[in-house]
Tab-separated table of C-alpha atoms and ligand atoms in Angstrom:
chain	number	residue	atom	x	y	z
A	1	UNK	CA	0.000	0.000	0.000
A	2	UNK	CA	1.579	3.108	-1.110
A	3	UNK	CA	1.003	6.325	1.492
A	4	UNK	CA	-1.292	8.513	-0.379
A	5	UNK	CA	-3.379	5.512	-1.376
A	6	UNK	CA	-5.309	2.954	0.960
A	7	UNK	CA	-8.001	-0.014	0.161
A	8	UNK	CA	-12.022	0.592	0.574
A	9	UNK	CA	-14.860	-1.904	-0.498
A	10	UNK	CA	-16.935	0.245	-2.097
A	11	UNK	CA	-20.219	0.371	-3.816
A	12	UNK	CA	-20.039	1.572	-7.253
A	13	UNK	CA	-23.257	1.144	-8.935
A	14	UNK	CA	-27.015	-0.025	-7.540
A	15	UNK	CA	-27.437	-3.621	-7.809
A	16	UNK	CA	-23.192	-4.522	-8.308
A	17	UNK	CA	-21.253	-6.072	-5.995
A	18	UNK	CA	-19.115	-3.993	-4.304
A	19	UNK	CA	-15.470	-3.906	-5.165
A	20	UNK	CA	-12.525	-3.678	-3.236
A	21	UNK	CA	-9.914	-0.343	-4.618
A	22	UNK	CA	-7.628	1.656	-3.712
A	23	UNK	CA	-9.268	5.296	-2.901
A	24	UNK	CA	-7.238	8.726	-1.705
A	25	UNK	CA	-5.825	8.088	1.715
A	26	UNK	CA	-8.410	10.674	3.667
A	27	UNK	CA	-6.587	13.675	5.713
A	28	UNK	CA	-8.508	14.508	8.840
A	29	UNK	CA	-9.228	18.157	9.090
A	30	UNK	CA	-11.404	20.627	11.275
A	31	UNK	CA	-13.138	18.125	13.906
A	32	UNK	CA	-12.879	14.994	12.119
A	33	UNK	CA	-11.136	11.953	13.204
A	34	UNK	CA	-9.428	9.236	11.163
A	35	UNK	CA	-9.850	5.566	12.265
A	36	UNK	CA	-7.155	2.477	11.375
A	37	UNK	CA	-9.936	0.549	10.630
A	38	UNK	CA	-9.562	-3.032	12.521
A	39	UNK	CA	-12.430	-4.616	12.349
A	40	UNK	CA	-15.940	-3.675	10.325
A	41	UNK	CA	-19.091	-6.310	11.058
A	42	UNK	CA	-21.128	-7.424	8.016
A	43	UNK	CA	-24.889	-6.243	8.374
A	44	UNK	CA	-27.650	-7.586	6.604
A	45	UNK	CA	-28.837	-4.092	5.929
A	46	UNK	CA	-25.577	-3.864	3.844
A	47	UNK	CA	-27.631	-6.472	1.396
A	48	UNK	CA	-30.487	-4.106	1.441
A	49	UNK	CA	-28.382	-1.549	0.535
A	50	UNK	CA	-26.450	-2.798	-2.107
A	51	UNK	CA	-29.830	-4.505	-3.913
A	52	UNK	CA	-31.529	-1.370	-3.970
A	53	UNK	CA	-32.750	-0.067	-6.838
A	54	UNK	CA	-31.545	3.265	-8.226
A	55	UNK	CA	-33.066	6.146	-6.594
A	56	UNK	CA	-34.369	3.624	-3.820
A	57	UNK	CA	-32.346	5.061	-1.097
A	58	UNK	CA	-31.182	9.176	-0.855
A	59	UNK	CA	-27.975	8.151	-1.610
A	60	UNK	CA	-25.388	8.459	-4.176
A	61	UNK	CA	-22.985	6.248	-5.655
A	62	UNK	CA	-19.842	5.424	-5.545
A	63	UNK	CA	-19.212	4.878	-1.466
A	64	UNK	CA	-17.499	2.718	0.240
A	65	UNK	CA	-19.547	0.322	2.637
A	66	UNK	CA	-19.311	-0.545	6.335
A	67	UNK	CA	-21.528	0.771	9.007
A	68	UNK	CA	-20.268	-1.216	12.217
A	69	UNK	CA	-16.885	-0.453	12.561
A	70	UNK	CA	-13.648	-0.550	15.804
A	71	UNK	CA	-10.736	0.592	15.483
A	72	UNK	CA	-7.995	3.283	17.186
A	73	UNK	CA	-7.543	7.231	16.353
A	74	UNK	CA	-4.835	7.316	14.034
A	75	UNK	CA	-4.838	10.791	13.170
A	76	UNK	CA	-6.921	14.088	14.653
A	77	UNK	CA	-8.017	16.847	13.059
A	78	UNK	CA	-6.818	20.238	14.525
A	79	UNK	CA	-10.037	20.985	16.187
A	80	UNK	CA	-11.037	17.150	16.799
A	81	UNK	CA	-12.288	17.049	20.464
A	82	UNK	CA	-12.688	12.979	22.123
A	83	UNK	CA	-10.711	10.116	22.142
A	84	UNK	CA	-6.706	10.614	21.510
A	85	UNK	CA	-4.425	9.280	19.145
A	86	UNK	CA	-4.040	5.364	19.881
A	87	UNK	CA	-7.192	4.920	21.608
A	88	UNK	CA	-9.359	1.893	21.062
A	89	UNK	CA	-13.037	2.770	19.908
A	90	UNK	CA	-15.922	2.001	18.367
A	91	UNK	CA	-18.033	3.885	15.566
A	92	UNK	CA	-21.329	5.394	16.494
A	93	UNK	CA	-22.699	5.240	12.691
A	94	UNK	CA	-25.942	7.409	12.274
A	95	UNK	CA	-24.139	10.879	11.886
A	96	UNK	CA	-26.772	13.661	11.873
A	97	UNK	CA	-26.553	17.051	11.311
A	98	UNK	CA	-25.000	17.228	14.433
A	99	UNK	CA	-26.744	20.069	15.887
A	100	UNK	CA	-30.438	19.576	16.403
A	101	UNK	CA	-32.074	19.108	20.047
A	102	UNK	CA	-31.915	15.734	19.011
A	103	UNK	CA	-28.367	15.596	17.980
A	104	UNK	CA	-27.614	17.324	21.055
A	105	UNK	CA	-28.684	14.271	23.183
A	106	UNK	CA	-26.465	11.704	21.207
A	107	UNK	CA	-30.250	10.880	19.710
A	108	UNK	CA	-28.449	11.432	16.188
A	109	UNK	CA	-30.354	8.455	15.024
A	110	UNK	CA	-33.282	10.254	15.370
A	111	UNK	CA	-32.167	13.775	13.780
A	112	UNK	CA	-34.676	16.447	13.018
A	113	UNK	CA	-32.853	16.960	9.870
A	114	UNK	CA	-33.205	14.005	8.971
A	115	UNK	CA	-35.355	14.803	6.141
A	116	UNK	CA	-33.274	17.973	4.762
A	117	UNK	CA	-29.999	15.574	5.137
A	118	UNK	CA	-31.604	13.194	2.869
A	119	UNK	CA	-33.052	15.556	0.325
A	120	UNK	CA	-29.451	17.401	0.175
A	121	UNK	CA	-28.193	13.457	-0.598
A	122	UNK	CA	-25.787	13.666	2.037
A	123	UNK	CA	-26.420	10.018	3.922
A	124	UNK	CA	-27.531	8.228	6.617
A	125	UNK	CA	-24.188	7.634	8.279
A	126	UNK	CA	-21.027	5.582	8.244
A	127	UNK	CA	-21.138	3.261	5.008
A	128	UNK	CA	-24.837	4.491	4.020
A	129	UNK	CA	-24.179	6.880	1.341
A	130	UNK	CA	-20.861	8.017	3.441
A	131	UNK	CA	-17.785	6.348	3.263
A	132	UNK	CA	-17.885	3.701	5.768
A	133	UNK	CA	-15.352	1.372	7.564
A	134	UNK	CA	-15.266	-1.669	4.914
A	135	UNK	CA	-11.437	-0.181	3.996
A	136	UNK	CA	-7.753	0.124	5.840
A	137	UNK	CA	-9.251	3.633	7.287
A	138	UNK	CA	-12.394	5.463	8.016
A	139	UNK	CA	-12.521	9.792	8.384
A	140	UNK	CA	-15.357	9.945	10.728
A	141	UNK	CA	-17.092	13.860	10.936
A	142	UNK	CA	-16.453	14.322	14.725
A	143	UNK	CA	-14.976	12.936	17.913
A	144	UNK	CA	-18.297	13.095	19.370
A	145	UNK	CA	-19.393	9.893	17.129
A	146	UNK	CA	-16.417	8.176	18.527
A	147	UNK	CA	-16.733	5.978	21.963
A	148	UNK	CA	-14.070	4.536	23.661
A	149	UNK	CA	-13.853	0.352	24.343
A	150	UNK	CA	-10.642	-0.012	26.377
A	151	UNK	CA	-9.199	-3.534	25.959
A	152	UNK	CA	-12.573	-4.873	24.106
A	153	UNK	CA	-11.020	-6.793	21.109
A	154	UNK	CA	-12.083	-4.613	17.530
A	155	UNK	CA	-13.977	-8.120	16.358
A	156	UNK	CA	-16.064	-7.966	19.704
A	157	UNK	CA	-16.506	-4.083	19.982
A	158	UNK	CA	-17.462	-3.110	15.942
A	159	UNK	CA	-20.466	-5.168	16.050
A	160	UNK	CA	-21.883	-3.641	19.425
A	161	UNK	CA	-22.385	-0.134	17.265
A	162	UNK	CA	-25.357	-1.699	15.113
A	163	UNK	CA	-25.736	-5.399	15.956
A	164	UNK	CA	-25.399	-4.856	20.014
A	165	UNK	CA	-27.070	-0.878	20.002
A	166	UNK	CA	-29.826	-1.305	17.759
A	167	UNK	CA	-31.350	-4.648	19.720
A	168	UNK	CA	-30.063	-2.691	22.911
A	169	UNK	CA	-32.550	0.411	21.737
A	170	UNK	CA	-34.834	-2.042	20.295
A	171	UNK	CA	-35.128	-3.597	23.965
A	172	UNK	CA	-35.357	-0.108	25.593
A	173	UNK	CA	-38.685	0.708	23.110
A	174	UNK	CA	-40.002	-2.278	24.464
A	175	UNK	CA	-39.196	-1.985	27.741
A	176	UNK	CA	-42.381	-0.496	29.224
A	177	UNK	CA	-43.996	-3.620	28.898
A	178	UNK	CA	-41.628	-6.463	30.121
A	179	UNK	CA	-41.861	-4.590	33.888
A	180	UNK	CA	-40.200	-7.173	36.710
A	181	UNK	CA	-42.745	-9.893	36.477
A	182	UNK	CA	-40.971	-13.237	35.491
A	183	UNK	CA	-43.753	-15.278	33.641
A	184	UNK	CA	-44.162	-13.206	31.226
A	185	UNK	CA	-42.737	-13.885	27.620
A	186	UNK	CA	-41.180	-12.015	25.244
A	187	UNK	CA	-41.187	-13.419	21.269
A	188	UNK	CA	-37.868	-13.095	19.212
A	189	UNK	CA	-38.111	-13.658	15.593
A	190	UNK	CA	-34.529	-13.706	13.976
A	191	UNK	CA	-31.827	-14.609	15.864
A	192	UNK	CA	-28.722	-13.750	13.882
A	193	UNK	CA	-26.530	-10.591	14.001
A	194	UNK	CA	-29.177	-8.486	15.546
A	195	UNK	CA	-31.354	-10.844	17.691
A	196	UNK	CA	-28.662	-13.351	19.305
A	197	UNK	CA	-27.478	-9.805	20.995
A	198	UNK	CA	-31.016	-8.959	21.737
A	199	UNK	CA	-31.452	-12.413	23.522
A	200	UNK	CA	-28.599	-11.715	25.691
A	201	UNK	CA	-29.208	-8.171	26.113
A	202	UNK	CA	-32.855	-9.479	27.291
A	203	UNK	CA	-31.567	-12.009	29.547
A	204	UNK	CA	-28.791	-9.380	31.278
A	205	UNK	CA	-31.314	-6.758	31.592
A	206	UNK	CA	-34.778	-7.767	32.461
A	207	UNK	CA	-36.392	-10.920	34.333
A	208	UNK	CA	-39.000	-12.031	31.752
A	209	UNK	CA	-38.953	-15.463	29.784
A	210	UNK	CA	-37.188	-15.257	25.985
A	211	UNK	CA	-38.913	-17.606	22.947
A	212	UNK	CA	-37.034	-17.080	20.114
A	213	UNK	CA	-37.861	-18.033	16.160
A	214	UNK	CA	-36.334	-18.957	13.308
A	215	UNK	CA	-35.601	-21.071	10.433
A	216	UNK	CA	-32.614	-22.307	11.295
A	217	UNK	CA	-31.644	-25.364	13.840
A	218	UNK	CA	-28.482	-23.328	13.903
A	219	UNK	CA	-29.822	-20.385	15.045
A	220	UNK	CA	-31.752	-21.573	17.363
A	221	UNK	CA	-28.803	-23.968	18.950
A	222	UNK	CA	-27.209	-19.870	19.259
A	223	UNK	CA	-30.262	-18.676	20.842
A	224	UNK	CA	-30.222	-21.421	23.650
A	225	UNK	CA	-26.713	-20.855	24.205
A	226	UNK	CA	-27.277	-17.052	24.197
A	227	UNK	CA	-29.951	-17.814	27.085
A	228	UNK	CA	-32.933	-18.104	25.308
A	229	UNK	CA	-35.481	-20.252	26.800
A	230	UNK	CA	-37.537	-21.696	24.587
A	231	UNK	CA	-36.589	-21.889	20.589
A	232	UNK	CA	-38.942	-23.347	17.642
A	233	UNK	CA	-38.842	-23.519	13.744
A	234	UNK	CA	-41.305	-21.136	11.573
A	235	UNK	CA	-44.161	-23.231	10.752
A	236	UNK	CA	-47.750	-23.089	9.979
A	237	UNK	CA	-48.533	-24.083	13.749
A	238	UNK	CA	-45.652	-21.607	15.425
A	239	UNK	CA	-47.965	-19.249	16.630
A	240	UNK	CA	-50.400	-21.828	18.657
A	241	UNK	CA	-46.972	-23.141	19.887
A	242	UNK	CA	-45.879	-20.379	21.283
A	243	UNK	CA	-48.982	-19.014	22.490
A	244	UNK	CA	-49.193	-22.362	24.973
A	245	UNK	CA	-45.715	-21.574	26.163
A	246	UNK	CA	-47.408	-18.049	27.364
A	247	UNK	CA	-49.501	-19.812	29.294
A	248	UNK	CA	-52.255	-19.142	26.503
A	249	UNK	CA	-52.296	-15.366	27.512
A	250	UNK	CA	-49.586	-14.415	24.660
A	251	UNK	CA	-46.107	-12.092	24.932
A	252	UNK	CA	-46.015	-8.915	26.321
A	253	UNK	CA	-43.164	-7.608	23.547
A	254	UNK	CA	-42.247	-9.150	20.043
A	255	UNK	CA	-38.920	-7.845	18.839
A	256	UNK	CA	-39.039	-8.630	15.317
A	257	UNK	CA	-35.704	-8.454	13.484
A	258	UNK	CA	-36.989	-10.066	10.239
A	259	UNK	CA	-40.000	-8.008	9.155
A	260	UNK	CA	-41.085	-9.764	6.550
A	261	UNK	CA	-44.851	-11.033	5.802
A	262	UNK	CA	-44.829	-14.394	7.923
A	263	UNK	CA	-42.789	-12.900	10.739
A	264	UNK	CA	-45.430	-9.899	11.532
A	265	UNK	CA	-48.185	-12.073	11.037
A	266	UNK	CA	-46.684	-14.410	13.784
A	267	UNK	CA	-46.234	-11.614	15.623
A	268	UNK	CA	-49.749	-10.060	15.499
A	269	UNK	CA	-50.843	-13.531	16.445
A	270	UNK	CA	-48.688	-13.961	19.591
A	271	UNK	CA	-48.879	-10.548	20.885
A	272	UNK	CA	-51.102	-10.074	24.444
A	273	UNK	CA	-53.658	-7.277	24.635
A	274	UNK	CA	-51.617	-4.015	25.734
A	275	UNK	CA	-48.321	-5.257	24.269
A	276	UNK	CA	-45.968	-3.994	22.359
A	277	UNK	CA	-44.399	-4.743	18.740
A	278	UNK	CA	-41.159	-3.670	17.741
A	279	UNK	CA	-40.289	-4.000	14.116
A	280	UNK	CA	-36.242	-3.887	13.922
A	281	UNK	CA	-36.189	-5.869	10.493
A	282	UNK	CA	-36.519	-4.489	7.178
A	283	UNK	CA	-38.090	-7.243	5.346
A	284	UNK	CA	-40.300	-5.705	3.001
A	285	UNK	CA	-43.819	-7.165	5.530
A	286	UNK	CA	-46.654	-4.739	5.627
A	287	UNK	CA	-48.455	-4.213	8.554
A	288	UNK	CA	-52.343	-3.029	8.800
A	289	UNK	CA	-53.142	-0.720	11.560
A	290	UNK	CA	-56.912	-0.590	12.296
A	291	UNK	CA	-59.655	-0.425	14.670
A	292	UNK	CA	-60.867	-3.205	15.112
A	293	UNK	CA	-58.394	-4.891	12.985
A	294	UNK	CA	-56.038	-7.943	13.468
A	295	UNK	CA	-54.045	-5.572	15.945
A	296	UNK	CA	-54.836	-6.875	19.679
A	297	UNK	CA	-56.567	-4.046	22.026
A	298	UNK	CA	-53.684	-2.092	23.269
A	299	UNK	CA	-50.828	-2.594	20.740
A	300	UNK	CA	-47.632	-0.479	20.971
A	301	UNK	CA	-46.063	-0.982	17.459
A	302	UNK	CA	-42.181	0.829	16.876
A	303	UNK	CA	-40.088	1.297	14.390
A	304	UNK	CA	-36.850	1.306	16.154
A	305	UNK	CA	-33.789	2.697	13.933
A	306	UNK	CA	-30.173	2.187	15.459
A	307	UNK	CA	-29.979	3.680	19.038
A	308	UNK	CA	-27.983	6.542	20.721
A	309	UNK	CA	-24.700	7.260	21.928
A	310	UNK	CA	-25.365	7.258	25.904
A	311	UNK	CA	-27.046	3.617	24.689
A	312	UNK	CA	-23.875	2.683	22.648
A	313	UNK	CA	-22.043	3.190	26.112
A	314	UNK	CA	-24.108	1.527	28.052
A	315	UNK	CA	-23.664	-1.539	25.347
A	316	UNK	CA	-19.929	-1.016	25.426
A	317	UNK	CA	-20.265	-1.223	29.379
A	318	UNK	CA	-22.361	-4.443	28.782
A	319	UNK	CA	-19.873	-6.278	26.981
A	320	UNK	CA	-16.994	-4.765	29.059
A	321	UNK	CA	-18.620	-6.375	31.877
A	322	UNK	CA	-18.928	-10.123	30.184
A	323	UNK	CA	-23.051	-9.564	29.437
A	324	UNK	CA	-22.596	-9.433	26.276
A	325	UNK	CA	-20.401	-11.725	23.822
A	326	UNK	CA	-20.967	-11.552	20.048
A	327	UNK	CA	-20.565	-14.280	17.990
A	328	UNK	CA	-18.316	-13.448	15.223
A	329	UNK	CA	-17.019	-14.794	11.976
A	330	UNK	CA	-13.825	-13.807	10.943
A	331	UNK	CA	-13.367	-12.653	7.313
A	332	UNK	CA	-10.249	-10.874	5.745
A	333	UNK	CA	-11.285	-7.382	4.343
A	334	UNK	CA	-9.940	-8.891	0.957
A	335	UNK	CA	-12.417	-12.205	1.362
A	336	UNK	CA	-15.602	-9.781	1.406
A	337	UNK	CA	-17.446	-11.208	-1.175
A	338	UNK	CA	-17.029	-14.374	0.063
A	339	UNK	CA	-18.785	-12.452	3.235
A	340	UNK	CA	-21.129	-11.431	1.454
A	341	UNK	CA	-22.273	-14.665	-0.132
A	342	UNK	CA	-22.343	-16.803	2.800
A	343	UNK	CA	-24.645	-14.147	4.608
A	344	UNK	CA	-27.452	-14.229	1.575
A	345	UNK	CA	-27.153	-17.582	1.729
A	346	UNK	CA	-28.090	-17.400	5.084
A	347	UNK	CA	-25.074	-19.479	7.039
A	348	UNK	CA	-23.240	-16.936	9.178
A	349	UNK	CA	-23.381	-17.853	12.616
A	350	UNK	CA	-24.300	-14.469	14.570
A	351	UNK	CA	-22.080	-11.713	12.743
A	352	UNK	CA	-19.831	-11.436	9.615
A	353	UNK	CA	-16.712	-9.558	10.727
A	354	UNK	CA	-13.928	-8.253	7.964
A	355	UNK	CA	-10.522	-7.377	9.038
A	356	UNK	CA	-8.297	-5.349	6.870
A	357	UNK	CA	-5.730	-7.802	6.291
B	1	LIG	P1	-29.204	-11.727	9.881
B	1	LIG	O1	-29.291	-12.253	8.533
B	1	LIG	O2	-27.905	-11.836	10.630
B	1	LIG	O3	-30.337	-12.382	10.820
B	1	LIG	C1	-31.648	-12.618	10.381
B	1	LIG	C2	-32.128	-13.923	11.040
B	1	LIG	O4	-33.503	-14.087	10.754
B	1	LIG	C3	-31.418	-15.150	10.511
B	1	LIG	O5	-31.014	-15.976	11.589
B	1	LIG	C4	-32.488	-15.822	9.642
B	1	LIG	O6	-32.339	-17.237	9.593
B	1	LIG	C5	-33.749	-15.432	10.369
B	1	LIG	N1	-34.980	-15.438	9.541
B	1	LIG	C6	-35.131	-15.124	8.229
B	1	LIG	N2	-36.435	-15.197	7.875
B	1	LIG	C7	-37.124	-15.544	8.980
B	1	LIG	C8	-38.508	-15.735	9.280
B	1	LIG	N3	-39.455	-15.569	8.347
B	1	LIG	N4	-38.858	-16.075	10.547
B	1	LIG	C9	-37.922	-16.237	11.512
B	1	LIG	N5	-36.592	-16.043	11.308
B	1	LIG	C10	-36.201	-15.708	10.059
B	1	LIG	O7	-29.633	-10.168	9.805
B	1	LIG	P2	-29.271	-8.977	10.801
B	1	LIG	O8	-28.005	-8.329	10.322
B	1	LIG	O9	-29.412	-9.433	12.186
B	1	LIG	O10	-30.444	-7.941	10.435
B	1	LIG	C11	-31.799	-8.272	10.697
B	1	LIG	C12	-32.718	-7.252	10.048
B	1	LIG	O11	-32.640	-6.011	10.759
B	1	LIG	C13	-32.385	-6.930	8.589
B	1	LIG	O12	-33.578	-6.706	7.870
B	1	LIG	C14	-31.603	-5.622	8.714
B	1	LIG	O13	-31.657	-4.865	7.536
B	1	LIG	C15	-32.363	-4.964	9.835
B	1	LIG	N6	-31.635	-3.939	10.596
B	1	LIG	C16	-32.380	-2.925	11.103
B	1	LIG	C17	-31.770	-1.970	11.870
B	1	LIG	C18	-32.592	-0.875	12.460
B	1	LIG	O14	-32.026	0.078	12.984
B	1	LIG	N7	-33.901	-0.933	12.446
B	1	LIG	C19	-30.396	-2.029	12.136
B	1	LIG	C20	-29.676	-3.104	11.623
B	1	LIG	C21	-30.315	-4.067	10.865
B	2	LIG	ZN1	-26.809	-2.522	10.133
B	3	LIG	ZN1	-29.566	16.622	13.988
């Protein structure tokens, strides 16, 4: 690698695969921050991303990919505030406009710009429409999207900024219903990336009982040995199964990190009156909201997107602490597309992880 040059895996062109080149080495100025990337998790939003259809997303082409990404501060720009040179740390990916009330309380997820940002075609964040962490280095905007992980290794901490925060906030939208009583259930549909960190996060957190779907024997074996109590295969009688492990009365949450048709309909027919549905996944499922409708009385339904940064700290604390353990596959950044393939064909074991190599 020559000095003024450095690898990225970026997105070129809607529908492509992405392709690994050598890009201008970035040079941090003002408040930014650059990141020797050393670890970058594979998300299964980065499939949605890289399927969608021209003008589906308010992005623009070329970028390079990589949302959920550790690393250290290599470099600092002269008026870069946070971590120092050296330091370990993890990515917090949505970067809003940085200014907002809601930017102001780490909420950046959750930007009231959000909608200017996106007309302007400036990106969600890290890897979504920005340049993201899926290269040898990442220029992130400010320190203030930077949090520290001490001795966490990068392959355990880049995951916790997507994977581990958005089940974390996913939990937290939820969280009004799963109060301190210890019978009652909560469903989760999908346990890979996302949900076997939800399962834990579940388990380290709260007292109530965790059934988890999917349909995979694997996934379920990582469920159980994430803490899950009860696991079962999608199939025409899953609801009615579940339902008896509720003691008939149903589950007061469903996290649902698939979102496609079959998983909300098994979650609108497991949910208990005055629950609450959280729809993480972005499988394409449609959901009718109506009165009376399919809907039980009482239904809380969220649309959870990524969490904030007090949340990614608490997350970082989690795992610091032994709560939390992700279960990572190790890819070279170079092997990406091999990545990439075994994740649509659906036989990563809890998170892809590329390391520049
Ligand atoms: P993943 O591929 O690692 O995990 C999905 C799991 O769901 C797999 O174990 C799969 O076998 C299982 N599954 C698939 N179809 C199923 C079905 N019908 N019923 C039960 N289980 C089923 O994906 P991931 O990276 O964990 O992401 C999960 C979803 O969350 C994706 O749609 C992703 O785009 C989305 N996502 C949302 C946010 C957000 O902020 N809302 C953040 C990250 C990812
Ligand atoms: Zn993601
Ligand atoms: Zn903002």
């Amino acid at each position: 690698m020559s000095t003024d040059r450095t690898r990225a895996l970026r997105l070129t062109r809607w529908g492509g695969p992405p392709v690994l080149t050598q890009v201008p080495r970035p040079i941090p100025s003002g408040e930014e921050v650059l990141i020797q990337v050393e670890a970058a998790g594979l998300c299964r939003s980065d499939l949605h991303v890289m399927d969608a259809a021209p003008g589906g997303l308010p992005y623009r082409v070329p970028f390079s990919l990589g949302h959920e990404v550790a690393g250290r501060v290599l470099e600092r720009g002269p008026q870069a505030a946070g971590p120092e040179v050296g330091e370990s740390v993890v990515v917090y990916g949505p970067w809003g406009c940085g200014s907002c009330a809601r930017c102001a309380a780490g909420a950046e997820n959750y930007c009231d710009r959000r909608a200017v940002l996106d007309a302007g075609r400036v990106g969600t964040g890290a890897g979504l429409g920005r340049d993201g962490g899926m290269a040898d280095l990442l220029l992130v905007p400010s320190g203030r999207l930077l949090v520290p992980v001490g001795d966490l290794a990068a392959v355990q901490a880049a995951p916790l900024s997507d994977a581990g925060l958005t089940a974390y906030h996913a939990v937290a939208t939820v969280r009004r219903s799963l109060g301190d009583d210890a019978s009652a259930s909560v469903v989760v549909i999908g346990v890979g990336g996302l949900g076997h960190l939800a399962v834990q996060i579940l388990r380290a957190t709260t007292a109530v009982r965790v059934l988890t779907v999917d349909v995979r024997e694997e996934a379920l074996a990582l469920a159980e040995e994430c803490g899950a109590h009860f696991g079962t295969l999608l199939r025409p009688d899953t609801a009615g199964v579940l339902r008896s492990r509720t003691g008939g009365v149903g589950a007061v949450a469903v996290l649902d990190f698939v979102g496609s048709h079959s998983s909300l309909e098994l979650a609108v027919a497991v949910l208990r009156a005055g629950g609450d549905l959280a729809v993480v996944g972005s499988g394409g499922g449609e959901l009718t909201v109506r009165k009376p409708g399919a809907l039980p009385a009482g239904t809380r339904v969220s649309l959870p997107f990524w969490g904030t940064v007090p949340e990614l700290r608490r997350v970082v604390a989690l795992a610091r602490e032994g709560a939390l353990r992700v279960e990572v596959e190790r890819f070279a950044l170079s092997s990406a597309p091999e990545a990439i393939t075994r994740l649509r064909s659906g036989t990563v074991r809890g998170r892809a992880v590329l390391v520049p190599d």
